[in-house]
PDB file of C-alpha atoms in Angstrom:
ATOM      1  CA  MET A 782     -15.236 -15.460  28.970  1.00  0.00           C
ATOM      2  CA  SER A 783     -16.405 -12.469  26.943  1.00  0.00           C
ATOM      3  CA  LEU A 784     -18.983 -14.312  24.846  1.00  0.00           C
ATOM      4  CA  PRO A 785     -21.709 -14.805  27.520  1.00  0.00           C
ATOM      5  CA  ARG A 786     -21.615 -11.073  28.282  1.00  0.00           C
ATOM      6  CA  LEU A 787     -21.179 -10.063  24.622  1.00  0.00           C
ATOM      7  CA  ILE A 788     -18.298  -7.721  25.408  1.00  0.00           C
ATOM      8  CA  PRO A 789     -17.533  -5.927  22.114  1.00  0.00           C
ATOM      9  CA  VAL A 790     -14.392  -6.965  20.214  1.00  0.00           C
ATOM     10  CA  HIS A 791     -12.203  -4.255  18.658  1.00  0.00           C
ATOM     11  CA  TYR A 792      -9.860  -5.485  15.923  1.00  0.00           C
ATOM     12  CA  VAL A 793      -7.205  -3.292  14.286  1.00  0.00           C
ATOM     13  CA  SER A 794      -7.016  -4.183  10.606  1.00  0.00           C
ATOM     14  CA  THR A 795      -5.896  -1.988   7.691  1.00  0.00           C
ATOM     15  CA  VAL A 796      -7.651  -0.002   5.002  1.00  0.00           C
ATOM     16  CA  GLY A 797      -5.518  -2.076   2.628  1.00  0.00           C
ATOM     17  CA  VAL A 798      -8.105  -4.891   2.798  1.00  0.00           C
ATOM     18  CA  GLY A 799      -9.925  -2.907   0.114  1.00  0.00           C
ATOM     19  CA  THR A 800      -6.940  -3.133  -2.201  1.00  0.00           C
ATOM     20  CA  TYR A 801      -8.578  -5.558  -4.605  1.00  0.00           C
ATOM     21  CA  SER A 802     -12.017  -3.960  -4.728  1.00  0.00           C
ATOM     22  CA  GLY A 803     -11.059  -1.926  -7.798  1.00  0.00           C
ATOM     23  CA  LEU A 804     -13.353   0.766  -6.428  1.00  0.00           C
ATOM     24  CA  GLU A 805     -13.466   3.536  -3.878  1.00  0.00           C
ATOM     25  CA  PHE A 806     -13.527   1.370  -0.770  1.00  0.00           C
ATOM     26  CA  ARG A 807     -16.049   2.414   1.861  1.00  0.00           C
ATOM     27  CA  GLU A 808     -16.664   1.291   5.450  1.00  0.00           C
ATOM     28  CA  VAL A 809     -18.154  -2.052   4.467  1.00  0.00           C
ATOM     29  CA  SER A 810     -17.195  -5.717   4.534  1.00  0.00           C
ATOM     30  CA  ALA A 811     -14.184  -6.687   2.415  1.00  0.00           C
ATOM     31  CA  THR A 812     -15.572 -10.210   1.952  1.00  0.00           C
ATOM     32  CA  PRO A 813     -16.359  -9.745  -1.771  1.00  0.00           C
ATOM     33  CA  HIS A 814     -12.758  -8.670  -2.443  1.00  0.00           C
ATOM     34  CA  PRO A 815     -10.375 -11.393  -1.188  1.00  0.00           C
ATOM     35  CA  PRO A 816      -6.624 -11.050  -1.760  1.00  0.00           C
ATOM     36  CA  PRO A 817      -4.943 -13.442  -4.216  1.00  0.00           C
ATOM     37  CA  THR A 818      -4.117 -16.911  -2.916  1.00  0.00           C
ATOM     38  CA  ASP A 819      -0.656 -17.018  -4.520  1.00  0.00           C
ATOM     39  CA  ARG A 820       1.190 -15.510  -1.501  1.00  0.00           C
ATOM     40  CA  PHE A 821       1.670 -12.258  -3.436  1.00  0.00           C
ATOM     41  CA  ASP A 822       0.141 -10.048  -0.750  1.00  0.00           C
ATOM     42  CA  GLY A 823       0.532 -11.862   2.559  1.00  0.00           C
ATOM     43  CA  TYR A 824       0.096  -8.773   4.717  1.00  0.00           C
ATOM     44  CA  ILE A 825      -3.312  -7.934   3.253  1.00  0.00           C
ATOM     45  CA  ALA A 826      -4.327 -11.600   3.529  1.00  0.00           C
ATOM     46  CA  SER A 827      -3.302 -11.619   7.200  1.00  0.00           C
ATOM     47  CA  LYS A 828      -5.771  -8.779   7.844  1.00  0.00           C
ATOM     48  CA  TRP A 829      -8.568  -9.829   5.495  1.00  0.00           C
ATOM     49  CA  THR A 830      -8.815 -13.324   7.021  1.00  0.00           C
ATOM     50  CA  PRO A 831      -9.356 -12.217  10.670  1.00  0.00           C
ATOM     51  CA  GLU A 832     -11.929  -9.687   9.479  1.00  0.00           C
ATOM     52  CA  ARG A 833     -13.854 -12.464   7.769  1.00  0.00           C
ATOM     53  CA  TYR A 834     -13.535 -14.690  10.843  1.00  0.00           C
ATOM     54  CA  LEU A 835     -14.901 -11.982  13.146  1.00  0.00           C
ATOM     55  CA  GLU A 836     -17.789 -11.292  10.779  1.00  0.00           C
ATOM     56  CA  LYS A 837     -18.747 -14.960  11.006  1.00  0.00           C
ATOM     57  CA  VAL A 838     -18.409 -14.909  14.801  1.00  0.00           C
ATOM     58  CA  ALA A 839     -20.752 -11.917  14.925  1.00  0.00           C
ATOM     59  CA  GLU A 840     -23.192 -13.652  12.615  1.00  0.00           C
ATOM     60  CA  HIS A 841     -23.269 -16.983  14.470  1.00  0.00           C
ATOM     61  CA  CYS A 842     -22.723 -15.890  18.083  1.00  0.00           C
ATOM     62  CA  GLY A 843     -24.250 -12.438  18.120  1.00  0.00           C
ATOM     63  CA  TRP A 844     -20.966 -10.871  19.212  1.00  0.00           C
ATOM     64  CA  PRO A 845     -20.677  -7.098  18.570  1.00  0.00           C
ATOM     65  CA  VAL A 846     -17.491  -6.413  16.593  1.00  0.00           C
ATOM     66  CA  TRP A 847     -15.647  -3.233  15.665  1.00  0.00           C
ATOM     67  CA  ILE A 848     -13.128  -3.418  12.828  1.00  0.00           C
ATOM     68  CA  HIS A 849     -10.738  -0.455  12.689  1.00  0.00           C
ATOM     69  CA  ARG A 850      -8.893   0.205   9.424  1.00  0.00           C
ATOM     70  CA  PRO A 851      -6.037   2.719   9.676  1.00  0.00           C
ATOM     71  CA  SER A 852      -4.346   3.947   6.524  1.00  0.00           C
ATOM     72  CA  SER A 853      -0.532   4.091   6.353  1.00  0.00           C
ATOM     73  CA  ALA A 854       0.767   4.983   9.814  1.00  0.00           C
ATOM     74  CA  LYS A 855       3.165   7.899  10.155  1.00  0.00           C
ATOM     75  CA  HIS A 856       5.977   7.009  12.594  1.00  0.00           C
ATOM     76  CA  ALA A 857       8.726   9.143  14.076  1.00  0.00           C
ATOM     77  CA  ASP A 858      11.236   6.408  13.138  1.00  0.00           C
ATOM     78  CA  ILE A 859      10.643   5.615   9.473  1.00  0.00           C
ATOM     79  CA  PRO A 860      11.193   1.956   8.460  1.00  0.00           C
ATOM     80  CA  ASP A 861      13.773   1.542   5.696  1.00  0.00           C
ATOM     81  CA  LEU A 862      11.261  -0.073   3.329  1.00  0.00           C
ATOM     82  CA  ASP A 863       8.238   2.143   4.015  1.00  0.00           C
ATOM     83  CA  LEU A 864       7.563   3.487   0.542  1.00  0.00           C
ATOM     84  CA  MET A 865       5.311   6.408   1.347  1.00  0.00           C
ATOM     85  CA  GLN A 866       7.180   7.848   4.319  1.00  0.00           C
ATOM     86  CA  ASN A 867      10.570   7.506   2.635  1.00  0.00           C
ATOM     87  CA  LEU A 868       9.237   9.298  -0.420  1.00  0.00           C
ATOM     88  CA  SER A 869       8.174  12.225   1.758  1.00  0.00           C
ATOM     89  CA  LYS A 870      11.385  12.082   3.823  1.00  0.00           C
ATOM     90  CA  TYR A 871      13.757  12.229   0.853  1.00  0.00           C
ATOM     91  CA  CYS A 872      11.733  14.910  -0.911  1.00  0.00           C
ATOM     92  CA  LYS A 873      12.372  17.069   2.158  1.00  0.00           C
ATOM     93  CA  PHE A 874      16.060  16.098   2.364  1.00  0.00           C
ATOM     94  CA  MET A 875      16.653  16.962  -1.281  1.00  0.00           C
ATOM     95  CA  HIS A 876      14.234  19.875  -1.662  1.00  0.00           C
ATOM     96  CA  ALA A 877      13.100  18.043  -4.781  1.00  0.00           C
ATOM     97  CA  VAL A 878      10.149  15.881  -5.814  1.00  0.00           C
ATOM     98  CA  PRO A 879      10.034  13.056  -8.381  1.00  0.00           C
ATOM     99  CA  VAL A 880       8.178  13.758 -11.613  1.00  0.00           C
ATOM    100  CA  SER A 881       6.616  11.041 -13.769  1.00  0.00           C
ATOM    101  CA  THR A 882       3.392  10.647 -15.721  1.00  0.00           C
ATOM    102  CA  ASN A 883       3.066   7.244 -14.034  1.00  0.00           C
ATOM    103  CA  LEU A 884       2.776   8.796 -10.561  1.00  0.00           C
ATOM    104  CA  ARG A 885      -0.940   9.003  -9.784  1.00  0.00           C
ATOM    105  CA  GLY A 886      -3.189   9.002  -6.733  1.00  0.00           C
ATOM    106  CA  GLU A 887      -2.250  10.348  -3.315  1.00  0.00           C
ATOM    107  CA  LEU A 888      -0.299   9.645  -0.154  1.00  0.00           C
ATOM    108  CA  ASP A 889      -2.482   9.109   2.901  1.00  0.00           C
ATOM    109  CA  LEU A 890      -0.661   9.070   6.244  1.00  0.00           C
ATOM    110  CA  VAL A 891      -2.254   8.920   9.685  1.00  0.00           C
ATOM    111  CA  THR A 892      -0.483   9.348  13.019  1.00  0.00           C
ATOM    112  CA  PRO A 893      -0.710   6.512  15.581  1.00  0.00           C
ATOM    113  CA  ALA A 894      -2.134   9.025  18.088  1.00  0.00           C
ATOM    114  CA  THR A 895      -5.063   9.725  15.774  1.00  0.00           C
ATOM    115  CA  VAL A 896      -5.751   6.011  15.376  1.00  0.00           C
ATOM    116  CA  VAL A 897      -5.597   5.417  19.134  1.00  0.00           C
ATOM    117  CA  ARG A 898      -7.916   8.337  19.888  1.00  0.00           C
ATOM    118  CA  SER A 899     -10.423   7.046  17.367  1.00  0.00           C
ATOM    119  CA  ILE A 900     -10.404   3.533  18.833  1.00  0.00           C
ATOM    120  CA  ILE A 901     -10.654   4.735  22.432  1.00  0.00           C
ATOM    121  CA  GLY A 902     -13.524   6.984  21.429  1.00  0.00           C
ATOM    122  CA  GLN A 903     -15.506   3.923  20.351  1.00  0.00           C
ATOM    123  CA  LEU A 904     -14.815   1.712  23.375  1.00  0.00           C
ATOM    124  CA  HIS A 905     -17.821   2.965  25.309  1.00  0.00           C
ATOM    125  CA  ASP A 906     -20.129   3.470  22.369  1.00  0.00           C
ATOM    126  CA  GLU A 907     -23.716   2.743  23.316  1.00  0.00           C
ATOM    127  CA  ASN A 908     -24.812   1.872  19.791  1.00  0.00           C
ATOM    128  CA  SER A 909     -23.279  -1.603  19.572  1.00  0.00           C
ATOM    129  CA  ALA A 910     -25.772  -4.438  19.275  1.00  0.00           C
ATOM    130  CA  PRO A 911     -25.586  -8.264  19.160  1.00  0.00           C
ATOM    131  CA  GLY A 912     -24.532  -9.611  15.790  1.00  0.00           C
ATOM    132  CA  TRP A 913     -23.503  -6.154  14.680  1.00  0.00           C
ATOM    133  CA  VAL A 914     -20.242  -5.397  12.852  1.00  0.00           C
ATOM    134  CA  ARG A 915     -19.075  -1.835  12.394  1.00  0.00           C
ATOM    135  CA  PHE A 916     -16.217  -0.826  10.108  1.00  0.00           C
ATOM    136  CA  LEU A 917     -14.289   2.379  10.781  1.00  0.00           C
ATOM    137  CA  HIS A 918     -11.586   3.862   8.541  1.00  0.00           C
ATOM    138  CA  GLN A 919      -8.933   5.943  10.298  1.00  0.00           C
ATOM    139  CA  SER A 920      -7.459   7.884   7.423  1.00  0.00           C
ATOM    140  CA  GLY A 921      -4.891  10.543   7.032  1.00  0.00           C
ATOM    141  CA  ASN A 922      -3.925  13.575   8.974  1.00  0.00           C
ATOM    142  CA  ILE A 923      -1.767  14.105   5.885  1.00  0.00           C
ATOM    143  CA  LYS A 924      -3.018  13.701   2.313  1.00  0.00           C
ATOM    144  CA  LEU A 925      -0.709  14.485  -0.548  1.00  0.00           C
ATOM    145  CA  ALA A 926      -1.686  14.153  -4.201  1.00  0.00           C
ATOM    146  CA  PHE A 927       1.200  13.012  -6.408  1.00  0.00           C
ATOM    147  CA  ASP A 928       0.311  15.608  -9.038  1.00  0.00           C
ATOM    148  CA  ASP A 929       0.451  18.359  -6.396  1.00  0.00           C
ATOM    149  CA  MET A 930       3.521  17.136  -4.505  1.00  0.00           C
ATOM    150  CA  LYS A 931       5.704  20.093  -5.476  1.00  0.00           C
ATOM    151  CA  THR A 932       3.198  22.637  -4.122  1.00  0.00           C
ATOM    152  CA  PHE A 933       2.752  20.636  -0.921  1.00  0.00           C
ATOM    153  CA  MET A 934       6.491  20.374  -0.260  1.00  0.00           C
ATOM    154  CA  GLU A 935       7.061  24.067  -0.947  1.00  0.00           C
ATOM    155  CA  ARG A 936       4.375  24.870   1.590  1.00  0.00           C
ATOM    156  CA  GLU A 937       5.863  22.430   4.119  1.00  0.00           C
ATOM    157  CA  LEU A 938       9.445  23.650   3.677  1.00  0.00           C
ATOM    158  CA  GLU A 939       8.628  27.308   3.010  1.00  0.00           C
ATOM    159  CA  ARG A 940      11.099  27.392   0.141  1.00  0.00           C
ATOM    160  CA  PRO A 941      11.190  26.525  -3.584  1.00  0.00           C
ATOM    161  CA  VAL A 942      11.342  22.826  -4.484  1.00  0.00           C
ATOM    162  CA  LYS A 943      12.655  21.338  -7.732  1.00  0.00           C
ATOM    163  CA  GLY A 944      10.974  18.713  -9.865  1.00  0.00           C
ATOM    164  CA  LEU A 945      13.324  15.921 -11.002  1.00  0.00           C
ATOM    165  CA  ALA A 946      12.754  13.065 -13.417  1.00  0.00           C
ATOM    166  CA  ILE A 947      12.030  10.101 -11.195  1.00  0.00           C
ATOM    167  CA  GLY A 948      15.157   8.190 -12.243  1.00  0.00           C
ATOM    168  CA  GLU A 949      17.379  11.140 -11.338  1.00  0.00           C
ATOM    169  CA  TRP A 950      15.452  11.661  -8.093  1.00  0.00           C
ATOM    170  CA  ALA A 951      16.007   8.011  -7.136  1.00  0.00           C
ATOM    171  CA  ARG A 952      19.736   8.231  -7.899  1.00  0.00           C
ATOM    172  CA  LYS A 953      20.180  11.315  -5.715  1.00  0.00           C
ATOM    173  CA  ALA A 954      18.069   9.774  -2.934  1.00  0.00           C
ATOM    174  CA  ALA A 955      20.278   6.670  -3.061  1.00  0.00           C
ATOM    175  CA  GLU A 956      23.334   8.848  -2.455  1.00  0.00           C
ATOM    176  CA  LEU A 957      21.616  10.171   0.682  1.00  0.00           C
ATOM    177  CA  GLY A 958      20.786   6.707   1.991  1.00  0.00           C
ATOM    178  CA  LEU A 959      17.488   5.566   0.442  1.00  0.00           C
ATOM    179  CA  HIS A 960      17.323   1.763   0.655  1.00  0.00           C
ATOM    180  CA  LYS A 961      18.455   0.083  -2.576  1.00  0.00           C
ATOM    181  CA  VAL A 962      15.194  -1.857  -2.910  1.00  0.00           C
ATOM    182  CA  LEU A 963      13.174   1.361  -2.974  1.00  0.00           C
ATOM    183  CA  VAL A 964      15.725   2.941  -5.301  1.00  0.00           C
ATOM    184  CA  ALA A 965      15.231   0.070  -7.752  1.00  0.00           C
ATOM    185  CA  PHE A 966      11.466   0.408  -7.631  1.00  0.00           C
ATOM    186  CA  PHE A 967      11.458   4.183  -8.056  1.00  0.00           C
ATOM    187  CA  LYS A 968      13.751   3.870 -11.062  1.00  0.00           C
ATOM    188  CA  ASN A 969      11.304   1.458 -12.649  1.00  0.00           C
ATOM    189  CA  VAL A 970       8.207   3.608 -12.277  1.00  0.00           C
ATOM    190  CA  VAL A 971       8.725   4.611 -15.903  1.00  0.00           C
ATOM    191  CA  ASN A 972       8.107   1.002 -16.923  1.00  0.00           C
ATOM    192  CA  LEU A 973       5.942  -0.193 -14.069  1.00  0.00           C
ATOM    193  CA  CYS A 974       2.857   1.777 -13.053  1.00  0.00           C
ATOM    194  CA  VAL A 975       3.159   3.200  -9.554  1.00  0.00           C
ATOM    195  CA  ASN A 976       0.014   1.381  -8.431  1.00  0.00           C
ATOM    196  CA  THR A 977       1.839  -1.917  -8.878  1.00  0.00           C
ATOM    197  CA  LEU A 978       4.892  -0.484  -7.130  1.00  0.00           C
ATOM    198  CA  ILE A 979       2.698   0.437  -4.170  1.00  0.00           C
ATOM    199  CA  ALA A 980       1.176  -3.033  -4.108  1.00  0.00           C
ATOM    200  CA  LEU A 981       4.595  -4.623  -3.756  1.00  0.00           C
ATOM    201  CA  CYS A 982       5.137  -2.482  -0.659  1.00  0.00           C
ATOM    202  CA  SER A 983       1.801  -3.476   0.932  1.00  0.00           C
ATOM    203  CA  VAL A 984       0.095  -0.155   0.467  1.00  0.00           C
ATOM    204  CA  THR A 985      -3.394   0.481  -0.925  1.00  0.00           C
ATOM    205  CA  LEU A 986      -3.714  -0.606  -4.549  1.00  0.00           C
ATOM    206  CA  PRO A 987      -6.931   0.186  -6.466  1.00  0.00           C
ATOM    207  CA  LYS A 988      -7.625  -1.221  -9.905  1.00  0.00           C
ATOM    208  CA  PHE A 989      -4.544  -3.459  -9.884  1.00  0.00           C
ATOM    209  CA  ARG A 990      -5.343  -5.592 -12.900  1.00  0.00           C
ATOM    210  CA  ALA A 991      -6.106  -2.615 -15.136  1.00  0.00           C
ATOM    211  CA  GLN A 992      -2.555  -1.280 -14.869  1.00  0.00           C
ATOM    212  CA  PHE A 993      -1.097  -3.894 -17.230  1.00  0.00           C
ATOM    213  CA  ALA A 994      -3.091  -3.098 -20.354  1.00  0.00           C
ATOM    214  CA  GLU A 995      -0.219  -3.872 -22.704  1.00  0.00           C
ATOM    215  CA  SER A 996       0.015  -7.366 -24.149  1.00  0.00           C
ATOM    216  CA  ARG A 997       3.722  -7.594 -23.453  1.00  0.00           C
ATOM    217  CA  GLY A 998       6.416  -5.735 -21.597  1.00  0.00           C
ATOM    218  CA  THR A 999       9.920  -5.730 -20.182  1.00  0.00           C
ATOM    219  CA  LEU A1000      11.143  -4.577 -16.783  1.00  0.00           C
ATOM    220  CA  THR A1001      14.742  -4.345 -15.573  1.00  0.00           C
ATOM    221  CA  CYS A1002      15.502  -4.523 -11.839  1.00  0.00           C
ATOM    222  CA  ALA A1003      18.806  -3.220 -10.548  1.00  0.00           C
ATOM    223  CA  THR A1004      21.433  -5.526  -9.085  1.00  0.00           C
ATOM    224  CA  GLY A1005      20.884  -6.154  -5.382  1.00  0.00           C
ATOM    225  CA  VAL A1006      17.093  -6.458  -5.386  1.00  0.00           C
ATOM    226  CA  PRO A1007      16.357  -9.375  -3.011  1.00  0.00           C
ATOM    227  CA  ARG A1008      15.051 -12.655  -4.379  1.00  0.00           C
ATOM    228  CA  HIS A1009      11.773 -12.385  -2.465  1.00  0.00           C
ATOM    229  CA  VAL A1010      11.096  -8.988  -4.029  1.00  0.00           C
ATOM    230  CA  LEU A1011      11.668 -10.393  -7.513  1.00  0.00           C
ATOM    231  CA  ASP A1012       9.345 -13.293  -6.685  1.00  0.00           C
ATOM    232  CA  ALA A1013       6.679 -10.826  -5.588  1.00  0.00           C
ATOM    233  CA  LEU A1014       7.140  -8.886  -8.809  1.00  0.00           C
ATOM    234  CA  LEU A1015       6.747 -12.032 -10.898  1.00  0.00           C
ATOM    235  CA  SER A1016       3.582 -12.911  -8.994  1.00  0.00           C
ATOM    236  CA  ALA A1017       2.271  -9.393  -9.573  1.00  0.00           C
ATOM    237  CA  ILE A1018       2.790  -9.639 -13.320  1.00  0.00           C
ATOM    238  CA  CYS A1019       1.244 -13.115 -13.523  1.00  0.00           C
ATOM    239  CA  PHE A1020      -1.756 -12.019 -11.465  1.00  0.00           C
ATOM    240  CA  ALA A1021      -2.306  -8.796 -13.391  1.00  0.00           C
ATOM    241  CA  THR A1022      -1.868 -10.083 -16.918  1.00  0.00           C
ATOM    242  CA  SER A1023      -2.866 -13.764 -16.831  1.00  0.00           C
ATOM    243  CA  THR A1024       0.368 -14.090 -18.721  1.00  0.00           C
ATOM    244  CA  GLY A1025       1.087 -17.079 -20.870  1.00  0.00           C
ATOM    245  CA  GLY A1026       4.827 -16.709 -20.765  1.00  0.00           C
ATOM    246  CA  ILE A1027       7.344 -15.052 -18.514  1.00  0.00           C
ATOM    247  CA  ALA A1028      11.122 -15.128 -18.647  1.00  0.00           C
ATOM    248  CA  GLN A1029      14.024 -13.780 -16.597  1.00  0.00           C
ATOM    249  CA  ARG A1030      17.559 -12.995 -17.717  1.00  0.00           C
ATOM    250  CA  ALA A1031      20.257 -12.124 -15.188  1.00  0.00           C
ATOM    251  CA  SER A1032      23.247  -9.954 -16.054  1.00  0.00           C
ATOM    252  CA  GLU A1033      25.840  -7.811 -14.297  1.00  0.00           C
ATOM    253  CA  SER A1034      23.482  -4.830 -14.474  1.00  0.00           C
ATOM    254  CA  GLY A1035      20.515  -6.626 -12.923  1.00  0.00           C
ATOM    255  CA  VAL A1036      17.607  -8.884 -13.838  1.00  0.00           C
ATOM    256  CA  THR A1037      15.421  -8.364 -16.900  1.00  0.00           C
ATOM    257  CA  ILE A1038      11.873  -9.733 -16.774  1.00  0.00           C
ATOM    258  CA  HIS A1039       9.809 -10.139 -19.942  1.00  0.00           C
ATOM    259  CA  TRP A1040       6.122 -11.100 -20.075  1.00  0.00           C
ATOM    260  CA  GLU A1041       3.632 -11.728 -22.855  1.00  0.00           C
ATOM    261  CA  ASN A1042      -0.116 -12.197 -22.489  1.00  0.00           C
ATOM    262  CA  VAL A1043      -2.020 -15.114 -23.959  1.00  0.00           C
TER     263      VAL A1043
END
């Protein structure tokens, strides 16, 4: 019904479709940077595929298309497994931030209201044209660099904030209710670069493959980490390292994963 009148289509995707670009991802097509086909990152794949479909529709049918890409949404009710928002939440609870040389990059949170205002603002845009695809990134009201987290939290809370080794921070957060899956991941940041940690939680991941520069490594996951999370972790290691061998060993204290590159 919309095609004969070329009514513009607005699709809400995610800025995470640029995860595998390995670059600063701009407001362009994500076609050159497809997600892996091994089911490792199903959420990103579920957004990348419709984007590609709509680009082809625009190309073949002349349909004007808008693709909106919000960053991580900031909700009043924080999901138990939302990595970024729980990190911020428990820093505020504890008046303490995690410290690790493996924590790099920045948090980028955007409120749903900001995303909605941006989309509504484009609904009556006069610049759309047949066969035209426009990409818009709705990024954060809140940006927090990991290496400046302590300063940010002190400004937010208007009081001094401690820096804790990330393992200790995770243990204390667990006592306050942080989900055990996130606790396990935070404890392993020492061994597993935070960019890979973020990938496993479906958040933006630049330069994924470069994070496993070592030819071999070992990672221990705490008891209670769900099977599907371990499977995702194994896929991540295989994808990043083109590993020739990978082994798991279960014990009372958890699961140890060892990999070695070819």
